[in-house]
Coordinates of N, CA, C and O in Angstrom, one line a residue:
A1 N -108.3 -186.3 -60.6 CA -107.0 -186.6 -61.0 C -106.6 -188.2 -60.9 O -105.9 -188.7 -61.8
A2 N -106.8 -188.7 -59.8 CA -106.6 -190.0 -59.5 C -107.5 -190.9 -60.4 O -107.0 -192.0 -61.0
A3 N -108.7 -190.7 -60.7 CA -109.6 -191.4 -61.5 C -109.0 -191.5 -62.9 O -108.8 -192.5 -63.7
E4 N -108.5 -190.2 -63.4 CA -107.9 -190.1 -64.7 C -106.6 -190.9 -64.8 O -106.3 -191.5 -65.9
C5 N -105.9 -190.9 -63.8 CA -104.5 -191.6 -63.8 C -104.9 -193.1 -63.8 O -104.2 -193.8 -64.6
I6 N -105.8 -193.7 -63.2 CA -106.2 -195.0 -63.2 C -106.8 -195.5 -64.6 O -106.4 -196.5 -65.2
R7 N -107.5 -194.5 -65.2 CA -108.0 -194.8 -66.5 C -106.9 -194.9 -67.6 O -107.0 -195.7 -68.5
R8 N -106.0 -194.2 -67.4 CA -104.8 -194.2 -68.4 C -104.0 -195.4 -68.2 O -103.3 -195.9 -69.1
E9 N -103.9 -196.0 -67.1 CA -103.1 -197.1 -66.8 C -103.8 -198.3 -67.4 O -104.9 -198.6 -67.3
S10 N -103.0 -199.1 -68.2 CA -103.5 -200.1 -68.9 C -103.3 -201.5 -68.1 O -102.3 -201.7 -67.5
R11 N -104.4 -202.3 -68.1 CA -104.3 -203.6 -67.4 C -104.9 -204.6 -68.3 O -105.9 -204.3 -69.1
S12 N -104.2 -205.8 -68.5 CA -104.9 -206.8 -69.4 C -104.9 -208.1 -68.9 O -104.1 -208.3 -67.9
E13 N -105.8 -208.9 -69.3 CA -105.8 -210.4 -68.9 C -106.2 -211.2 -70.2 O -106.9 -210.7 -70.9
L14 N -105.7 -212.4 -70.1 CA -106.2 -213.4 -71.0 C -107.4 -214.0 -70.8 O -107.8 -214.1 -69.6
V15 N -108.2 -214.4 -71.9 CA -109.5 -215.1 -71.6 C -109.4 -216.3 -72.6 O -108.7 -216.3 -73.5
W16 N -110.3 -217.2 -72.2 CA -110.2 -218.5 -72.9 C -111.6 -219.1 -72.9 O -112.3 -219.1 -71.9
S17 N -111.8 -219.9 -74.0 CA -113.1 -220.7 -74.2 C -112.5 -222.1 -74.5 O -111.5 -222.3 -75.1
G18 N -113.2 -223.1 -74.0 CA -112.8 -224.5 -74.3 C -112.4 -225.2 -73.0 O -112.5 -224.8 -71.9
P19 N -111.7 -226.2 -73.3 CA -111.3 -227.3 -72.1 C -110.2 -226.5 -71.2 O -109.5 -225.7 -71.7
V20 N -110.3 -226.7 -69.9 CA -109.5 -226.0 -68.9 C -108.7 -227.0 -68.2 O -109.2 -227.9 -67.6
P21 N -107.3 -226.8 -68.2 CA -106.5 -227.7 -67.5 C -106.6 -227.4 -66.0 O -107.0 -226.3 -65.5
Q22 N -106.3 -228.5 -65.1 CA -106.4 -228.3 -63.7 C -105.4 -227.1 -63.2 O -104.3 -227.0 -63.7
G23 N -105.9 -226.4 -62.4 CA -105.1 -225.3 -61.9 C -105.1 -224.0 -62.8 O -104.3 -223.1 -62.5
A24 N -105.9 -224.1 -63.8 CA -105.9 -222.9 -64.8 C -106.4 -221.6 -64.2 O -107.3 -221.7 -63.3
V25 N -105.8 -220.5 -64.6 CA -106.4 -219.2 -64.0 C -106.9 -218.3 -65.0 O -107.4 -217.2 -64.7
L26 N -107.0 -218.7 -66.3 CA -107.5 -217.9 -67.4 C -109.1 -217.7 -67.1 O -109.8 -218.7 -66.9
R27 N -109.6 -216.6 -67.4 CA -110.9 -216.2 -67.3 C -111.7 -216.7 -68.5 O -111.2 -216.7 -69.6
R28 N -112.9 -217.1 -68.4 CA -113.8 -217.4 -69.6 C -114.1 -216.3 -70.3 O -114.3 -215.1 -69.8
T29 N -114.1 -216.5 -71.7 CA -114.3 -215.4 -72.7 C -115.8 -214.9 -72.4 O -116.0 -213.7 -72.5
D30 N -116.8 -215.8 -72.4 CA -118.2 -215.3 -72.1 C -118.3 -214.4 -70.9 O -119.0 -213.4 -70.9
E31 N -117.6 -214.8 -69.8 CA -117.6 -214.1 -68.5 C -117.1 -212.6 -68.8 O -117.6 -211.6 -68.2
A32 N -116.0 -212.5 -69.4 CA -115.4 -211.2 -69.7 C -116.3 -210.4 -70.7 O -116.4 -209.2 -70.3
L33 N -116.9 -210.9 -71.6 CA -117.8 -210.2 -72.5 C -119.0 -209.8 -71.7 O -119.5 -208.6 -71.8
L34 N -119.7 -210.6 -70.9 CA -120.9 -210.2 -70.1 C -120.5 -209.3 -69.2 O -121.3 -208.2 -69.0
E35 N -119.3 -209.2 -68.6 CA -118.9 -208.1 -67.7 C -118.7 -206.7 -68.6 O -119.3 -205.7 -68.0
L36 N -118.2 -206.8 -69.7 CA -118.2 -205.5 -70.4 C -119.6 -205.1 -70.7 O -119.9 -203.8 -70.5
V37 N -120.5 -206.0 -71.1 CA -121.9 -205.6 -71.3 C -122.6 -205.0 -70.1 O -123.3 -203.9 -70.2
R38 N -122.4 -205.8 -69.0 CA -123.2 -205.3 -67.9 C -122.7 -204.0 -67.1 O -123.3 -203.4 -66.4
T39 N -121.4 -203.7 -67.3 CA -120.8 -202.6 -66.7 C -120.7 -201.4 -67.7 O -120.3 -200.3 -67.2
S40 N -121.1 -201.5 -68.9 CA -120.9 -200.3 -69.8 C -121.9 -199.3 -69.3 O -123.0 -199.5 -68.8
R41 N -121.5 -197.9 -69.5 CA -122.3 -196.9 -69.1 C -122.9 -196.0 -70.2 O -124.0 -195.6 -70.1
D42 N -122.1 -195.8 -71.2 CA -122.5 -194.9 -72.3 C -122.5 -195.6 -73.7 O -123.6 -195.3 -74.3
Q43 N -121.5 -196.3 -74.1 CA -121.6 -196.9 -75.4 C -121.0 -198.2 -75.4 O -119.8 -198.5 -74.7
L44 N -121.5 -199.1 -76.1 CA -120.9 -200.5 -76.2 C -120.9 -200.9 -77.7 O -121.9 -200.7 -78.4
T45 N -119.8 -201.3 -78.2 CA -119.7 -201.7 -79.6 C -119.3 -203.2 -79.5 O -118.3 -203.6 -78.9
I46 N -120.0 -204.0 -80.3 CA -119.7 -205.3 -80.6 C -119.4 -205.7 -82.0 O -120.3 -205.3 -82.8
V47 N -118.4 -206.3 -82.3 CA -118.0 -206.7 -83.7 C -117.8 -208.1 -83.7 O -117.0 -208.8 -82.9
T48 N -118.4 -208.8 -84.7 CA -118.5 -210.2 -84.9 C -118.7 -210.7 -86.3 O -119.4 -210.0 -86.9
F49 N -118.1 -211.8 -86.7 CA -118.5 -212.4 -88.0 C -119.8 -213.0 -87.9 O -120.8 -212.7 -88.7
A50 N -119.9 -214.1 -86.9 CA -121.2 -214.8 -86.8 C -121.8 -214.6 -85.4 O -121.0 -214.4 -84.5
A51 N -123.1 -214.8 -85.3 CA -123.8 -214.6 -84.0 C -125.0 -215.6 -84.0 O -125.8 -215.3 -84.9
Y52 N -125.2 -216.3 -83.1 CA -126.4 -217.1 -82.9 C -126.5 -217.9 -81.6 O -125.4 -218.2 -81.0
R53 N -127.7 -218.0 -81.1 CA -127.8 -218.9 -79.9 C -126.9 -218.2 -78.7 O -126.2 -218.9 -78.0
V54 N -127.2 -217.1 -78.3 CA -126.5 -216.3 -77.3 C -127.5 -215.7 -76.5 O -127.5 -214.4 -76.2
P55 N -128.5 -216.4 -75.8 CA -129.6 -215.7 -75.0 C -129.0 -215.0 -73.7 O -129.6 -213.9 -73.5
E56 N -127.9 -215.4 -73.2 CA -127.5 -214.6 -71.9 C -126.9 -213.3 -72.5 O -127.1 -212.3 -71.7
I57 N -126.2 -213.3 -73.5 CA -125.7 -211.9 -74.0 C -126.8 -211.1 -74.5 O -126.8 -210.0 -74.3
R58 N -127.7 -211.7 -75.2 CA -128.9 -211.0 -75.7 C -129.6 -210.2 -74.4 O -130.0 -209.1 -74.5
A59 N -129.7 -211.2 -73.4 CA -130.4 -210.4 -72.2 C -129.6 -209.4 -71.6 O -130.2 -208.3 -71.2
A60 N -128.2 -209.6 -71.5 CA -127.4 -208.5 -71.0 C -127.5 -207.2 -71.9 O -127.4 -206.1 -71.4
L61 N -127.6 -207.4 -73.2 CA -127.7 -206.3 -74.1 C -129.1 -205.6 -74.0 O -129.0 -204.3 -73.9
T62 N -130.0 -206.3 -73.7 CA -131.3 -205.7 -73.4 C -131.3 -204.9 -72.2 O -131.8 -203.7 -72.2
E63 N -130.6 -205.3 -71.2 CA -130.5 -204.6 -69.9 C -129.7 -203.3 -70.1 O -129.9 -202.2 -69.6
A64 N -128.7 -203.3 -71.0 CA -127.7 -202.3 -71.2 C -128.5 -201.2 -71.9 O -128.5 -200.0 -71.5
V65 N -129.3 -201.6 -73.0 CA -130.1 -200.6 -73.6 C -131.1 -199.9 -72.7 O -131.3 -198.8 -72.7
S66 N -131.6 -200.7 -71.8 CA -132.6 -200.1 -70.8 C -132.0 -199.2 -69.9 O -132.6 -198.3 -69.3
R67 N -130.7 -199.3 -69.6 CA -129.9 -198.3 -68.8 C -129.6 -197.0 -69.6 O -128.9 -196.3 -69.1
G68 N -129.8 -197.1 -70.9 CA -129.5 -195.9 -71.8 C -128.1 -196.0 -72.5 O -127.7 -195.1 -73.0
V69 N -127.5 -197.1 -72.4 CA -126.3 -197.5 -73.2 C -126.6 -197.5 -74.7 O -127.6 -198.3 -75.2
E70 N -125.8 -196.7 -75.4 CA -125.9 -196.9 -76.9 C -125.1 -198.1 -77.4 O -124.0 -198.3 -77.1
V71 N -125.8 -198.9 -78.0 CA -125.3 -200.3 -78.4 C -125.1 -200.3 -79.9 O -126.1 -200.0 -80.7
R72 N -123.9 -200.5 -80.4 CA -123.7 -200.7 -81.9 C -123.1 -202.1 -82.1 O -122.3 -202.6 -81.4
F73 N -123.8 -202.7 -83.1 CA -123.5 -204.1 -83.4 C -123.0 -204.2 -84.8 O -123.8 -203.9 -85.8
I74 N -121.8 -204.5 -85.1 CA -121.2 -204.5 -86.3 C -121.0 -206.0 -86.6 O -120.2 -206.7 -85.9
S75 N -121.6 -206.6 -87.7 CA -121.5 -208.0 -88.0 C -121.6 -208.3 -89.5 O -121.8 -207.4 -90.3
E76 N -121.3 -209.5 -89.8 CA -121.3 -210.0 -91.1 C -122.9 -210.2 -91.5 O -123.7 -210.6 -90.6
S77 N -123.2 -209.9 -92.7 CA -124.6 -210.3 -93.3 C -124.6 -211.5 -94.1 O -123.4 -211.8 -94.7
H78 N -125.6 -212.1 -94.3 CA -125.8 -213.3 -95.2 C -125.3 -212.9 -96.6 O -124.6 -213.5 -97.3
D79 N -125.8 -211.8 -97.0 CA -125.7 -211.4 -98.5 C -124.2 -211.0 -98.7 O -123.6 -211.5 -99.7
S80 N -123.5 -210.2 -97.7 CA -122.3 -209.9 -98.0 C -121.3 -210.9 -97.7 O -120.0 -210.7 -98.0
S81 N -121.7 -212.1 -97.0 CA -120.6 -213.1 -96.8 C -120.4 -213.9 -97.8 O -119.4 -214.8 -97.7
G82 N -121.1 -213.8 -98.9 CA -120.8 -214.7 -100.0 C -121.2 -216.1 -99.7 O -120.5 -217.0 -100.3
G83 N -122.1 -216.3 -99.0 CA -122.6 -217.7 -98.7 C -121.9 -218.3 -97.5 O -122.3 -219.4 -97.3
R84 N -121.2 -217.6 -96.9 CA -120.4 -218.1 -95.7 C -121.4 -218.3 -94.5 O -121.2 -219.2 -93.6
L85 N -122.4 -217.4 -94.5 CA -123.4 -217.4 -93.4 C -124.7 -217.9 -93.9 O -125.2 -217.4 -95.0
T86 N -125.5 -218.5 -93.1 CA -126.8 -218.8 -93.6 C -128.0 -217.8 -93.2 O -129.0 -217.7 -93.6
H87 N -127.5 -216.8 -92.3 CA -128.4 -215.8 -91.9 C -127.5 -214.4 -91.4 O -126.3 -214.7 -91.1
D88 N -128.1 -213.4 -91.3 CA -127.5 -212.2 -90.9 C -127.1 -212.4 -89.4 O -128.0 -212.8 -88.6
A89 N -126.0 -212.1 -89.0 CA -125.6 -212.2 -87.5 C -126.5 -211.3 -86.7 O -126.7 -211.7 -85.6
A90 N -126.8 -210.1 -87.2 CA -127.7 -209.2 -86.4 C -129.0 -209.9 -85.9 O -129.7 -209.4 -85.0
D91 N -129.5 -210.9 -86.8 CA -130.8 -211.5 -86.4 C -130.7 -212.2 -85.1 O -131.8 -212.4 -84.5
S92 N -129.5 -212.5 -84.6 CA -129.5 -213.1 -83.3 C -129.8 -212.3 -82.1 O -130.0 -212.7 -81.0
L93 N -129.9 -211.0 -82.3 CA -130.3 -210.0 -81.4 C -131.6 -210.2 -80.9 O -132.1 -209.8 -79.8
G94 N -132.5 -210.8 -81.8 CA -133.9 -211.0 -81.4 C -134.8 -209.8 -81.5 O -134.3 -208.6 -81.6
P95 N -136.2 -210.0 -81.4 CA -137.1 -208.9 -81.6 C -137.1 -207.9 -80.5 O -137.4 -206.7 -80.8
E96 N -136.6 -208.3 -79.3 CA -136.6 -207.3 -78.2 C -135.7 -206.2 -78.3 O -135.8 -205.1 -77.7
L97 N -134.5 -206.4 -79.2 CA -133.5 -205.3 -79.5 C -133.8 -204.7 -80.8 O -133.1 -203.7 -81.1
E98 N -134.8 -205.1 -81.5 CA -135.0 -204.5 -82.9 C -135.3 -203.1 -82.7 O -136.2 -202.7 -81.8
G99 N -134.6 -202.2 -83.4 CA -134.7 -200.8 -83.3 C -134.1 -200.1 -82.1 O -134.1 -198.9 -82.0
Q100 N -133.6 -200.9 -81.2 CA -132.9 -200.3 -80.0 C -131.4 -200.4 -80.1 O -130.7 -199.7 -79.4
V101 N -130.9 -201.2 -81.1 CA -129.4 -201.3 -81.4 C -129.1 -200.8 -82.7 O -129.8 -201.1 -83.7
K102 N -128.1 -200.1 -83.0 CA -127.5 -199.7 -84.2 C -126.7 -200.8 -84.8 O -125.8 -201.2 -84.4
C103 N -127.3 -201.4 -85.9 CA -126.7 -202.6 -86.6 C -125.9 -202.0 -87.7 O -126.5 -201.3 -88.6
Y104 N -124.6 -202.5 -88.0 CA -123.9 -202.0 -89.0 C -123.4 -203.3 -89.8 O -123.2 -204.3 -89.2
E105 N -123.2 -203.1 -91.1 CA -122.5 -204.1 -91.9 C -121.4 -203.5 -92.9 O -121.4 -202.3 -93.0
W106 N -120.6 -204.2 -93.3 CA -119.5 -203.9 -94.3 C -120.0 -204.2 -95.6 O -120.1 -205.5 -96.1
P107 N -120.6 -203.3 -96.4 CA -121.3 -203.7 -97.6 C -120.3 -204.3 -98.7 O -119.1 -203.8 -98.7
I108 N -120.8 -205.1 -99.4 CA -120.0 -205.8 -100.4 C -119.3 -204.9 -101.5 O -118.2 -205.1 -101.7
E109 N -120.0 -203.8 -101.7 CA -119.3 -202.8 -102.7 C -118.2 -202.1 -102.1 O -117.6 -201.4 -102.9
R110 N -118.1 -202.1 -100.8 CA -117.0 -201.4 -100.1 C -115.8 -202.3 -99.7 O -114.8 -201.8 -99.2
R111 N -115.9 -203.5 -100.2 CA -114.8 -204.5 -99.8 C -113.8 -204.7 -100.9 O -114.2 -204.7 -102.0
P112 N -112.5 -204.8 -100.5 CA -111.6 -205.1 -101.5 C -111.7 -206.6 -102.1 O -112.3 -207.4 -101.6
C113 N -111.3 -206.6 -103.4 CA -111.5 -207.9 -104.1 C -110.1 -208.3 -104.8 O -109.4 -207.4 -105.2
N114 N -109.8 -209.6 -104.7 CA -108.4 -210.0 -105.2 C -108.6 -210.3 -106.8 O -109.7 -210.3 -107.3
D115 N -107.6 -210.8 -107.4 CA -107.7 -211.0 -108.8 C -108.5 -212.2 -109.2 O -108.9 -212.4 -110.4
R116 N -108.9 -213.0 -108.2 CA -109.8 -214.2 -108.4 C -111.2 -213.9 -108.1 O -112.0 -214.8 -108.2
G117 N -111.5 -212.7 -107.7 CA -112.9 -212.2 -107.4 C -113.3 -212.4 -106.0 O -114.4 -212.2 -105.7
H118 N -112.4 -212.9 -105.1 CA -112.8 -213.1 -103.7 C -112.7 -211.7 -102.9 O -111.8 -211.0 -103.1
T119 N -113.8 -211.5 -102.2 CA -113.8 -210.3 -101.4 C -113.4 -210.6 -100.0 O -113.4 -211.7 -99.5
G120 N -113.1 -209.4 -99.3 CA -112.7 -209.5 -97.8 C -113.9 -209.9 -97.0 O -115.1 -209.8 -97.5
V121 N -113.6 -210.4 -95.7 CA -114.8 -210.8 -94.9 C -114.6 -210.0 -93.6 O -113.5 -209.8 -93.1
L122 N -115.8 -209.7 -93.0 CA -115.7 -209.0 -91.7 C -115.4 -210.1 -90.7 O -116.4 -210.8 -90.3
H123 N -114.2 -210.4 -90.3 CA -113.9 -211.5 -89.5 C -113.4 -211.0 -88.2 O -113.1 -211.8 -87.3
A124 N -113.4 -209.7 -87.8 CA -113.0 -209.3 -86.6 C -114.0 -209.7 -85.4 O -115.1 -209.8 -85.7
K125 N -113.4 -209.8 -84.3 CA -114.3 -210.2 -83.1 C -113.8 -209.3 -82.0 O -112.6 -209.6 -81.4
C126 N -114.5 -208.4 -81.4 CA -114.2 -207.6 -80.3 C -115.3 -207.0 -79.8 O -116.4 -206.9 -80.4
A127 N -115.2 -206.4 -78.5 CA -116.2 -205.6 -77.9 C -115.5 -204.5 -77.1 O -114.4 -204.6 -76.6
L128 N -116.1 -203.3 -77.2 CA -115.6 -202.1 -76.8 C -116.5 -201.5 -75.9 O -117.7 -201.2 -76.3
A129 N -116.3 -201.2 -74.6 CA -117.0 -200.6 -73.7 C -116.6 -199.2 -73.2 O -115.5 -199.2 -72.6
D130 N -117.4 -198.2 -73.5 CA -117.1 -196.8 -73.0 C -115.7 -196.3 -73.3 O -115.1 -195.6 -72.6
R131 N -115.1 -196.8 -74.4 CA -113.9 -196.3 -74.9 C -112.7 -196.6 -73.9 O -111.7 -196.0 -74.2
D132 N -112.9 -197.3 -72.9 CA -111.9 -197.6 -72.0 C -111.8 -199.0 -71.5 O -110.9 -199.5 -70.8
A133 N -112.5 -199.9 -72.2 CA -112.3 -201.5 -72.0 C -112.5 -202.0 -73.4 O -113.5 -201.8 -74.1
L134 N -111.7 -202.9 -73.8 CA -111.6 -203.6 -75.2 C -111.3 -205.1 -75.0 O -110.2 -205.5 -74.3
L135 N -112.2 -205.9 -75.5 CA -112.0 -207.4 -75.5 C -111.8 -207.8 -77.0 O -112.6 -207.4 -77.9
V136 N -110.6 -208.3 -77.3 CA -110.2 -208.8 -78.6 C -110.1 -210.3 -78.4 O -109.3 -210.8 -77.6
A137 N -110.8 -211.0 -79.2 CA -110.8 -212.5 -79.1 C -111.1 -213.2 -80.4 O -111.7 -212.7 -81.3
S138 N -110.7 -214.4 -80.5 CA -111.0 -215.3 -81.7 C -112.4 -215.8 -81.7 O -112.9 -216.2 -82.7
A139 N -113.1 -215.7 -80.6 CA -114.5 -216.2 -80.5 C -115.6 -215.4 -81.2 O -115.6 -214.1 -80.9
N140 N -116.4 -215.9 -82.0 CA -117.7 -215.3 -82.5 C -118.7 -215.4 -81.4 O -118.5 -216.0 -80.3
L141 N -119.8 -214.6 -81.6 CA -120.9 -214.8 -80.6 C -121.8 -215.9 -80.9 O -122.9 -215.9 -81.3
T142 N -121.2 -217.1 -80.7 CA -121.9 -218.4 -81.0 C -121.8 -219.3 -79.8 O -120.9 -219.2 -78.9
E143 N -122.9 -220.1 -79.7 CA -122.8 -221.2 -78.5 C -121.5 -221.9 -78.6 O -120.8 -222.2 -77.7
H144 N -121.1 -222.4 -79.9 CA -119.9 -223.1 -80.0 C -118.7 -222.5 -79.6 O -117.7 -222.9 -78.9
A145 N -118.4 -221.2 -80.0 CA -117.3 -220.4 -79.7 C -117.2 -220.1 -78.2 O -116.1 -220.1 -77.8
L146 N -118.3 -219.9 -77.6 CA -118.3 -219.5 -76.2 C -118.2 -220.7 -75.2 O -117.8 -220.6 -74.1
D147 N -118.7 -222.0 -75.7 CA -118.8 -223.1 -74.9 C -118.0 -224.3 -75.3 O -117.4 -225.1 -74.4
L148 N -117.8 -224.5 -76.6 CA -117.2 -225.8 -77.0 C -115.7 -225.6 -77.7 O -114.8 -226.4 -77.4
N149 N -115.6 -224.5 -78.5 CA -114.3 -224.4 -79.3 C -113.1 -223.9 -78.2 O -113.5 -223.3 -77.2
M150 N -112.0 -224.1 -78.8 CA -110.8 -223.4 -78.2 C -110.6 -222.1 -78.7 O -110.5 -222.0 -80.0
E151 N -110.9 -221.1 -77.9 CA -110.7 -219.8 -78.4 C -109.9 -219.0 -77.3 O -110.0 -219.2 -76.1
M152 N -109.2 -218.0 -77.8 CA -108.3 -217.2 -76.9 C -108.5 -215.7 -77.2 O -108.6 -215.4 -78.4
G153 N -108.3 -214.9 -76.2 CA -108.4 -213.4 -76.4 C -107.7 -212.6 -75.2 O -107.2 -213.3 -74.3
V154 N -107.8 -211.4 -75.4 CA -107.2 -210.5 -74.3 C -108.3 -209.5 -73.9 O -108.9 -208.9 -74.9
L155 N -108.5 -209.1 -72.7 CA -109.2 -208.1 -72.2 C -108.3 -206.9 -71.8 O -107.6 -207.1 -70.9
I156 N -108.5 -205.7 -72.3 CA -107.6 -204.6 -72.0 C -108.5 -203.5 -71.4 O -109.5 -203.1 -71.9
R157 N -108.1 -203.1 -70.2 CA -108.7 -202.0 -69.5 C -107.8 -200.8 -69.3 O -106.6 -201.0 -68.9
G158 N -108.3 -199.7 -69.7 CA -107.4 -198.4 -69.7 C -106.4 -198.3 -70.7 O -106.3 -199.3 -71.6
G159 N -105.6 -197.5 -70.6 CA -104.5 -197.2 -71.6 C -105.0 -196.7 -72.8 O -106.3 -196.4 -73.1
P160 N -104.2 -196.7 -73.8 CA -104.6 -195.9 -75.2 C -105.3 -196.9 -76.1 O -106.0 -196.4 -77.1
L161 N -105.2 -198.3 -76.0 CA -105.7 -199.2 -77.0 C -107.3 -199.1 -77.2 O -107.8 -199.2 -78.2
P162 N -108.1 -199.1 -76.1 CA -109.5 -199.1 -76.4 C -109.8 -197.8 -77.0 O -110.8 -197.8 -77.9
E163 N -109.3 -196.6 -76.8 CA -109.6 -195.4 -77.4 C -109.2 -195.5 -78.9 O -109.9 -195.1 -79.8
Q164 N -108.0 -196.1 -79.1 CA -107.6 -196.3 -80.6 C -108.6 -197.1 -81.4 O -108.9 -196.8 -82.5
A165 N -109.1 -198.2 -80.8 CA -110.0 -199.0 -81.3 C -111.2 -198.3 -81.7 O -111.9 -198.3 -82.8
A166 N -111.7 -197.6 -80.6 CA -113.0 -196.7 -80.8 C -112.9 -195.7 -82.0 O -113.8 -195.7 -82.9
E167 N -111.6 -195.0 -82.1 CA -111.5 -194.1 -83.1 C -111.5 -194.7 -84.4 O -112.0 -194.2 -85.4
H168 N -110.9 -196.0 -84.5 CA -110.7 -196.6 -85.8 C -112.2 -197.1 -86.2 O -112.5 -196.8 -87.4
L169 N -113.0 -197.5 -85.3 CA -114.3 -197.9 -85.7 C -115.2 -196.7 -86.0 O -116.0 -196.8 -87.0
D170 N -115.1 -195.7 -85.4 CA -115.8 -194.5 -85.6 C -115.5 -194.0 -87.0 O -116.4 -193.5 -87.7
G171 N -114.1 -194.0 -87.3 CA -113.8 -193.7 -88.6 C -114.4 -194.5 -89.7 O -114.8 -193.9 -90.8
L172 N -114.4 -195.7 -89.6 CA -115.1 -196.5 -90.6 C -116.5 -196.3 -90.8 O -117.1 -196.4 -91.9
I173 N -117.2 -195.9 -89.7 CA -118.5 -195.6 -89.8 C -118.8 -194.3 -90.4 O -119.6 -194.1 -91.3
R174 N -117.9 -193.2 -90.0 CA -118.1 -192.0 -90.6 C -117.8 -191.9 -92.0 O -118.4 -191.2 -92.9
E175 N -116.8 -192.8 -92.6 CA -116.5 -192.8 -93.9 C -117.4 -193.7 -94.8 O -117.1 -193.8 -96.0
G176 N -118.3 -194.3 -94.2 CA -119.2 -195.2 -95.0 C -118.8 -196.6 -95.2 O -119.3 -197.4 -96.0
V177 N -117.5 -197.0 -94.7 CA -117.0 -198.4 -94.8 C -118.0 -199.3 -94.2 O -118.2 -200.4 -94.7
L178 N -118.5 -198.9 -93.0 CA -119.5 -199.7 -92.3 C -120.7 -198.9 -92.4 O -120.9 -197.7 -92.2
R179 N -121.8 -199.5 -92.8 CA -123.1 -198.9 -93.1 C -124.1 -199.3 -92.1 O -124.2 -200.5 -91.9
L180 N -124.9 -198.3 -91.7 CA -126.1 -198.6 -90.8 C -127.1 -199.4 -91.6 O -127.5 -198.8 -92.6
V181 N -127.5 -200.5 -91.1 CA -128.6 -201.2 -91.7 C -129.9 -201.3 -90.9 O -130.9 -201.6 -91.4
A182 N -129.8 -201.0 -89.6 CA -131.0 -201.0 -88.7 C -130.7 -200.3 -87.4 O -129.6 -200.1 -87.0

């Protein structure tokens, strides 16, 4: 009962990438993401527009898979990005995770289109661990976003929001809005 009470209690903290003023207390975005990956027990979902040059995250994902964690990677593809990306974000996972991670994309034919012919973009960036921890941030999974750019996000543990995010993503997968590609 005590564990369930703690799980329902929501705790949140801000995360930051980029220059840090003296005396700052915000946690680094990459540290928060790595913690989620390293402490996940059952399921980990990562959503990003772009991903490349992320060896430490790739290594942590490899360890998670070896622990039996189901990893879902939802990302933008080169083809569906309309030329915004030079390669599929899922390619950043590397050969060691090929076939070990469920990769999803938002197919171009499932995207809304405006009157000028522009389609929507998978621009969300979040990580969800075990339906009880959610990181929502502006940072993509790129070297620049995690080390150079100014990016901000929030890490939420417990409470209803991680479960709501999980249900939302599960629904998009179930309804075919997000399609399994690997």
